JSON list of C-alpha atoms in Angstrom, two decimals:
[
{"chain": "A", "resi": 1, "resn": "MET", "atom": "CA", "xyz": [3.19, -27.63, -5.61]},
{"chain": "A", "resi": 2, "resn": "THR", "atom": "CA", "xyz": [0.00, -25.92, -6.72]},
{"chain": "A", "resi": 3, "resn": "THR", "atom": "CA", "xyz": [-0.46, -22.23, -7.36]},
{"chain": "A", "resi": 4, "resn": "ALA", "atom": "CA", "xyz": [-3.48, -20.01, -6.88]},
{"chain": "A", "resi": 5, "resn": "THR", "atom": "CA", "xyz": [-4.35, -16.41, -7.64]},
{"chain": "A", "resi": 6, "resn": "TYR", "atom": "CA", "xyz": [-4.03, -14.24, -4.57]},
{"chain": "A", "resi": 7, "resn": "ASN", "atom": "CA", "xyz": [-5.77, -10.85, -4.40]},
{"chain": "A", "resi": 8, "resn": "PHE", "atom": "CA", "xyz": [-4.80, -7.83, -2.34]},
{"chain": "A", "resi": 9, "resn": "MET", "atom": "CA", "xyz": [-7.75, -5.63, -1.49]},
{"chain": "A", "resi": 10, "resn": "ALA", "atom": "CA", "xyz": [-7.63, -1.83, -1.35]},
{"chain": "A", "resi": 11, "resn": "PRO", "atom": "CA", "xyz": [-6.16, -0.56, 1.94]},
{"chain": "A", "resi": 12, "resn": "VAL", "atom": "CA", "xyz": [-7.94, 2.78, 1.56]},
{"chain": "A", "resi": 13, "resn": "THR", "atom": "CA", "xyz": [-10.88, 4.19, -0.41]},
{"chain": "A", "resi": 14, "resn": "GLY", "atom": "CA", "xyz": [-9.90, 6.45, -3.30]},
{"chain": "A", "resi": 15, "resn": "LYS", "atom": "CA", "xyz": [-8.70, 6.61, -6.90]},
{"chain": "A", "resi": 16, "resn": "CYS", "atom": "CA", "xyz": [-6.21, 3.89, -7.90]},
{"chain": "A", "resi": 17, "resn": "VAL", "atom": "CA", "xyz": [-3.69, 4.34, -10.75]},
{"chain": "A", "resi": 18, "resn": "PRO", "atom": "CA", "xyz": [-0.74, 2.24, -11.99]},
{"chain": "A", "resi": 19, "resn": "ILE", "atom": "CA", "xyz": [2.36, 3.19, -10.00]},
{"chain": "A", "resi": 20, "resn": "GLU", "atom": "CA", "xyz": [4.27, 4.30, -13.11]},
{"chain": "A", "resi": 21, "resn": "ALA", "atom": "CA", "xyz": [1.48, 6.75, -14.01]},
{"chain": "A", "resi": 22, "resn": "PHE", "atom": "CA", "xyz": [2.31, 8.86, -10.97]},
{"chain": "A", "resi": 23, "resn": "HIS", "atom": "CA", "xyz": [5.81, 8.07, -9.73]},
{"chain": "A", "resi": 24, "resn": "THR", "atom": "CA", "xyz": [9.01, 8.56, -11.70]},
{"chain": "A", "resi": 25, "resn": "ASP", "atom": "CA", "xyz": [11.41, 7.35, -8.99]},
{"chain": "A", "resi": 26, "resn": "LEU", "atom": "CA", "xyz": [12.23, 3.82, -7.81]},
{"chain": "A", "resi": 27, "resn": "PHE", "atom": "CA", "xyz": [8.51, 3.15, -7.37]},
{"chain": "A", "resi": 28, "resn": "GLY", "atom": "CA", "xyz": [7.56, 4.21, -10.91]},
{"chain": "A", "resi": 29, "resn": "GLU", "atom": "CA", "xyz": [10.50, 2.39, -12.45]},
{"chain": "A", "resi": 30, "resn": "LYS", "atom": "CA", "xyz": [9.31, -0.74, -10.60]},
{"chain": "A", "resi": 31, "resn": "VAL", "atom": "CA", "xyz": [12.75, -1.35, -9.10]},
{"chain": "A", "resi": 32, "resn": "LEU", "atom": "CA", "xyz": [11.01, -2.33, -5.85]},
{"chain": "A", "resi": 33, "resn": "GLY", "atom": "CA", "xyz": [8.22, -4.29, -7.58]},
{"chain": "A", "resi": 34, "resn": "GLU", "atom": "CA", "xyz": [4.85, -3.92, -9.27]},
{"chain": "A", "resi": 35, "resn": "GLY", "atom": "CA", "xyz": [2.19, -1.83, -7.65]},
{"chain": "A", "resi": 36, "resn": "VAL", "atom": "CA", "xyz": [-0.35, 0.95, -7.63]},
{"chain": "A", "resi": 37, "resn": "SER", "atom": "CA", "xyz": [-0.83, 4.39, -6.14]},
{"chain": "A", "resi": 38, "resn": "ILE", "atom": "CA", "xyz": [-4.10, 5.32, -4.49]},
{"chain": "A", "resi": 39, "resn": "PHE", "atom": "CA", "xyz": [-5.17, 8.92, -3.96]},
{"chain": "A", "resi": 40, "resn": "PRO", "atom": "CA", "xyz": [-7.05, 8.47, -0.67]},
{"chain": "A", "resi": 41, "resn": "ALA", "atom": "CA", "xyz": [-10.48, 9.88, 0.08]},
{"chain": "A", "resi": 42, "resn": "GLU", "atom": "CA", "xyz": [-10.18, 8.94, 3.77]},
{"chain": "A", "resi": 43, "resn": "ASN", "atom": "CA", "xyz": [-7.59, 9.20, 6.53]},
{"chain": "A", "resi": 44, "resn": "THR", "atom": "CA", "xyz": [-6.93, 5.60, 7.62]},
{"chain": "A", "resi": 45, "resn": "VAL", "atom": "CA", "xyz": [-4.89, 3.05, 5.67]},
{"chain": "A", "resi": 46, "resn": "VAL", "atom": "CA", "xyz": [-5.50, -0.56, 6.71]},
{"chain": "A", "resi": 47, "resn": "ALA", "atom": "CA", "xyz": [-3.73, -3.88, 6.14]},
{"chain": "A", "resi": 48, "resn": "PRO", "atom": "CA", "xyz": [-4.87, -5.40, 2.83]},
{"chain": "A", "resi": 49, "resn": "CYS", "atom": "CA", "xyz": [-4.00, -8.88, 4.10]},
{"chain": "A", "resi": 50, "resn": "ASP", "atom": "CA", "xyz": [-3.10, -10.80, 7.25]},
{"chain": "A", "resi": 51, "resn": "GLY", "atom": "CA", "xyz": [0.59, -10.60, 8.02]},
{"chain": "A", "resi": 52, "resn": "ILE", "atom": "CA", "xyz": [3.50, -9.59, 10.17]},
{"chain": "A", "resi": 53, "resn": "VAL", "atom": "CA", "xyz": [4.78, -6.01, 10.13]},
{"chain": "A", "resi": 54, "resn": "SER", "atom": "CA", "xyz": [8.38, -6.47, 8.99]},
{"chain": "A", "resi": 55, "resn": "ARG", "atom": "CA", "xyz": [9.01, -2.72, 8.92]},
{"chain": "A", "resi": 56, "resn": "ALA", "atom": "CA", "xyz": [7.18, 0.29, 10.33]},
{"chain": "A", "resi": 57, "resn": "CYS", "atom": "CA", "xyz": [8.97, 3.59, 9.77]},
{"chain": "A", "resi": 58, "resn": "GLU", "atom": "CA", "xyz": [7.12, 6.72, 10.79]},
{"chain": "A", "resi": 59, "resn": "ASN", "atom": "CA", "xyz": [9.79, 9.07, 9.36]},
{"chain": "A", "resi": 60, "resn": "SER", "atom": "CA", "xyz": [9.49, 7.65, 5.85]},
{"chain": "A", "resi": 61, "resn": "HIS", "atom": "CA", "xyz": [5.76, 6.79, 6.19]},
{"chain": "A", "resi": 62, "resn": "ILE", "atom": "CA", "xyz": [6.32, 3.14, 5.18]},
{"chain": "A", "resi": 63, "resn": "VAL", "atom": "CA", "xyz": [4.90, -0.15, 6.46]},
{"chain": "A", "resi": 64, "resn": "THR", "atom": "CA", "xyz": [6.02, -3.48, 5.03]},
{"chain": "A", "resi": 65, "resn": "LEU", "atom": "CA", "xyz": [3.89, -6.58, 5.63]},
{"chain": "A", "resi": 66, "resn": "LEU", "atom": "CA", "xyz": [5.01, -10.18, 5.26]},
{"chain": "A", "resi": 67, "resn": "ASP", "atom": "CA", "xyz": [2.26, -12.66, 4.42]},
{"chain": "A", "resi": 68, "resn": "SER", "atom": "CA", "xyz": [4.10, -15.83, 5.46]},
{"chain": "A", "resi": 69, "resn": "VAL", "atom": "CA", "xyz": [1.26, -18.12, 4.34]},
{"chain": "A", "resi": 70, "resn": "HIS", "atom": "CA", "xyz": [1.72, -17.03, 0.72]},
{"chain": "A", "resi": 71, "resn": "ASN", "atom": "CA", "xyz": [5.37, -15.91, 1.05]},
{"chain": "A", "resi": 72, "resn": "LEU", "atom": "CA", "xyz": [4.52, -12.41, -0.18]},
{"chain": "A", "resi": 73, "resn": "GLU", "atom": "CA", "xyz": [5.83, -9.05, 0.93]},
{"chain": "A", "resi": 74, "resn": "LEU", "atom": "CA", "xyz": [3.77, -5.90, 0.45]},
{"chain": "A", "resi": 75, "resn": "MET", "atom": "CA", "xyz": [5.09, -2.39, 1.02]},
{"chain": "A", "resi": 76, "resn": "LEU", "atom": "CA", "xyz": [2.63, 0.42, 1.74]},
{"chain": "A", "resi": 77, "resn": "GLY", "atom": "CA", "xyz": [3.91, 3.96, 1.82]},
{"chain": "A", "resi": 78, "resn": "ALA", "atom": "CA", "xyz": [2.32, 7.38, 2.13]},
{"chain": "A", "resi": 79, "resn": "ASN", "atom": "CA", "xyz": [3.87, 9.94, -0.20]},
{"chain": "A", "resi": 80, "resn": "ILE", "atom": "CA", "xyz": [2.89, 13.24, 1.41]},
{"chain": "A", "resi": 81, "resn": "GLU", "atom": "CA", "xyz": [3.68, 16.70, 0.09]},
{"chain": "A", "resi": 82, "resn": "ALA", "atom": "CA", "xyz": [2.50, 19.28, 2.59]},
{"chain": "A", "resi": 83, "resn": "ALA", "atom": "CA", "xyz": [4.15, 21.78, 4.90]},
{"chain": "A", "resi": 84, "resn": "ASN", "atom": "CA", "xyz": [2.61, 20.17, 7.96]},
{"chain": "A", "resi": 85, "resn": "ALA", "atom": "CA", "xyz": [1.26, 16.65, 7.70]},
{"chain": "A", "resi": 86, "resn": "ASP", "atom": "CA", "xyz": [-0.52, 14.99, 10.59]},
{"chain": "A", "resi": 87, "resn": "PHE", "atom": "CA", "xyz": [0.79, 11.39, 10.16]},
{"chain": "A", "resi": 88, "resn": "THR", "atom": "CA", "xyz": [0.41, 8.68, 12.80]},
{"chain": "A", "resi": 89, "resn": "MET", "atom": "CA", "xyz": [1.82, 5.15, 12.65]},
{"chain": "A", "resi": 90, "resn": "CYS", "atom": "CA", "xyz": [-0.61, 2.64, 14.18]},
{"chain": "A", "resi": 91, "resn": "VAL", "atom": "CA", "xyz": [1.65, -0.47, 14.17]},
{"chain": "A", "resi": 92, "resn": "LYS", "atom": "CA", "xyz": [5.13, -1.50, 15.26]},
{"chain": "A", "resi": 93, "resn": "THR", "atom": "CA", "xyz": [7.71, -3.75, 13.64]},
{"chain": "A", "resi": 94, "resn": "GLY", "atom": "CA", "xyz": [7.08, -7.38, 14.61]},
{"chain": "A", "resi": 95, "resn": "GLU", "atom": "CA", "xyz": [3.37, -6.92, 15.23]},
{"chain": "A", "resi": 96, "resn": "THR", "atom": "CA", "xyz": [0.89, -9.40, 13.73]},
{"chain": "A", "resi": 97, "resn": "VAL", "atom": "CA", "xyz": [-2.05, -7.77, 11.92]},
{"chain": "A", "resi": 98, "resn": "LYS", "atom": "CA", "xyz": [-5.26, -8.98, 10.32]},
{"chain": "A", "resi": 99, "resn": "ALA", "atom": "CA", "xyz": [-6.71, -7.65, 7.07]},
{"chain": "A", "resi": 100, "resn": "GLY", "atom": "CA", "xyz": [-8.50, -4.41, 7.96]},
{"chain": "A", "resi": 101, "resn": "SER", "atom": "CA", "xyz": [-6.22, -3.53, 10.90]},
{"chain": "A", "resi": 102, "resn": "PRO", "atom": "CA", "xyz": [-5.21, 0.18, 10.83]},
{"chain": "A", "resi": 103, "resn": "LEU", "atom": "CA", "xyz": [-1.59, 0.69, 9.70]},
{"chain": "A", "resi": 104, "resn": "PHE", "atom": "CA", "xyz": [-1.31, 4.49, 9.62]},
{"chain": "A", "resi": 105, "resn": "THR", "atom": "CA", "xyz": [-3.40, 7.64, 9.40]},
{"chain": "A", "resi": 106, "resn": "CYS", "atom": "CA", "xyz": [-2.94, 11.06, 7.89]},
{"chain": "A", "resi": 107, "resn": "ASN", "atom": "CA", "xyz": [-5.36, 13.97, 7.63]},
{"chain": "A", "resi": 108, "resn": "VAL", "atom": "CA", "xyz": [-6.12, 14.00, 3.90]},
{"chain": "A", "resi": 109, "resn": "ASN", "atom": "CA", "xyz": [-8.44, 17.05, 4.04]},
{"chain": "A", "resi": 110, "resn": "ASP", "atom": "CA", "xyz": [-5.83, 19.08, 5.94]},
{"chain": "A", "resi": 111, "resn": "ILE", "atom": "CA", "xyz": [-3.14, 18.15, 3.42]},
{"chain": "A", "resi": 112, "resn": "HIS", "atom": "CA", "xyz": [-5.39, 19.22, 0.52]},
{"chain": "A", "resi": 113, "resn": "ALA", "atom": "CA", "xyz": [-6.32, 22.45, 2.35]},
{"chain": "A", "resi": 114, "resn": "GLN", "atom": "CA", "xyz": [-2.59, 23.30, 2.43]},
{"chain": "A", "resi": 115, "resn": "GLY", "atom": "CA", "xyz": [-2.42, 22.85, -1.34]},
{"chain": "A", "resi": 116, "resn": "GLY", "atom": "CA", "xyz": [-0.56, 19.56, -0.90]},
{"chain": "A", "resi": 117, "resn": "PHE", "atom": "CA", "xyz": [-1.30, 16.01, -1.94]},
{"chain": "A", "resi": 118, "resn": "VAL", "atom": "CA", "xyz": [-0.98, 12.48, -0.63]},
{"chain": "A", "resi": 119, "resn": "ASP", "atom": "CA", "xyz": [-0.92, 9.12, -2.36]},
{"chain": "A", "resi": 120, "resn": "VAL", "atom": "CA", "xyz": [-0.57, 5.64, -0.90]},
{"chain": "A", "resi": 121, "resn": "SER", "atom": "CA", "xyz": [1.76, 3.31, -2.80]},
{"chain": "A", "resi": 122, "resn": "CYS", "atom": "CA", "xyz": [1.12, -0.43, -2.59]},
{"chain": "A", "resi": 123, "resn": "ILE", "atom": "CA", "xyz": [3.93, -2.58, -4.00]},
{"chain": "A", "resi": 124, "resn": "VAL", "atom": "CA", "xyz": [4.50, -6.35, -4.06]},
{"chain": "A", "resi": 125, "resn": "THR", "atom": "CA", "xyz": [8.27, -6.41, -3.48]},
{"chain": "A", "resi": 126, "resn": "ASN", "atom": "CA", "xyz": [9.24, -10.05, -3.87]},
{"chain": "A", "resi": 127, "resn": "LEU", "atom": "CA", "xyz": [7.75, -11.18, -7.19]},
{"chain": "A", "resi": 128, "resn": "PRO", "atom": "CA", "xyz": [8.75, -10.43, -10.78]},
{"chain": "A", "resi": 129, "resn": "THR", "atom": "CA", "xyz": [6.56, -7.63, -12.14]},
{"chain": "A", "resi": 130, "resn": "ALA", "atom": "CA", "xyz": [5.25, -10.01, -14.82]},
{"chain": "A", "resi": 131, "resn": "ASP", "atom": "CA", "xyz": [3.66, -12.12, -12.08]},
{"chain": "A", "resi": 132, "resn": "VAL", "atom": "CA", "xyz": [1.60, -9.25, -10.65]},
{"chain": "A", "resi": 133, "resn": "SER", "atom": "CA", "xyz": [-1.44, -7.64, -12.26]},
{"chain": "A", "resi": 134, "resn": "VAL", "atom": "CA", "xyz": [-2.97, -4.34, -11.20]},
{"chain": "A", "resi": 135, "resn": "ASN", "atom": "CA", "xyz": [-6.57, -3.14, -11.15]},
{"chain": "A", "resi": 136, "resn": "CYS", "atom": "CA", "xyz": [-7.21, 0.59, -11.25]},
{"chain": "A", "resi": 137, "resn": "GLY", "atom": "CA", "xyz": [-10.08, 3.06, -10.99]},
{"chain": "A", "resi": 138, "resn": "ASP", "atom": "CA", "xyz": [-12.25, 3.98, -8.03]},
{"chain": "A", "resi": 139, "resn": "VAL", "atom": "CA", "xyz": [-11.58, 1.58, -5.15]},
{"chain": "A", "resi": 140, "resn": "VAL", "atom": "CA", "xyz": [-13.24, 0.90, -1.80]},
{"chain": "A", "resi": 141, "resn": "ARG", "atom": "CA", "xyz": [-11.24, -0.12, 1.26]},
{"chain": "A", "resi": 142, "resn": "GLY", "atom": "CA", "xyz": [-11.49, -3.86, 1.86]},
{"chain": "A", "resi": 143, "resn": "LYS", "atom": "CA", "xyz": [-13.81, -4.47, -1.10]},
{"chain": "A", "resi": 144, "resn": "SER", "atom": "CA", "xyz": [-11.91, -3.62, -4.31]},
{"chain": "A", "resi": 145, "resn": "ARG", "atom": "CA", "xyz": [-9.07, -5.76, -5.67]},
{"chain": "A", "resi": 146, "resn": "ILE", "atom": "CA", "xyz": [-5.97, -3.68, -6.47]},
{"chain": "A", "resi": 147, "resn": "LEU", "atom": "CA", "xyz": [-3.28, -6.33, -7.03]},
{"chain": "A", "resi": 148, "resn": "SER", "atom": "CA", "xyz": [-3.35, -10.00, -8.03]},
{"chain": "A", "resi": 149, "resn": "CYS", "atom": "CA", "xyz": [-0.51, -12.48, -8.22]},
{"chain": "A", "resi": 150, "resn": "GLU", "atom": "CA", "xyz": [0.16, -16.19, -8.54]},
{"chain": "A", "resi": 151, "resn": "CYS", "atom": "CA", "xyz": [1.53, -17.83, -5.42]},
{"chain": "A", "resi": 152, "resn": "ALA", "atom": "CA", "xyz": [1.72, -21.20, -3.65]},
{"chain": "A", "resi": 153, "resn": "GLY", "atom": "CA", "xyz": [-1.80, -22.36, -2.87]}
]
């Protein structure tokens, strides 16, 4: 079997940091896998790859995608701290999505106006953290690589 490097592109435009630089919980301790946090500059978070929505939970603001071609699972979650957050889930569990398909939205400007914050966590959940590399800095939705990993090619 051959392997190839697989890249996940940014699901939202913003500032990308290593997950442990921001989170101190299960995300930051990498219990769930390696990943990044993005502080979004726009409201819509899109699928960074083609896949099947294996979980869509509006209450916890989490979408999990399964890329069955590469046998990868990616969890995207919005961590929102605001009194009133306008969050809308755009997908349902079992739905097939293409890269660039909207997953969820939240009003970033409204959250900031309330003195709150929002970050979008992107975590590869089914690979050892040593097999995943992260790329940080300013990212553009659909154009900037945020995560890379080795997988079956």
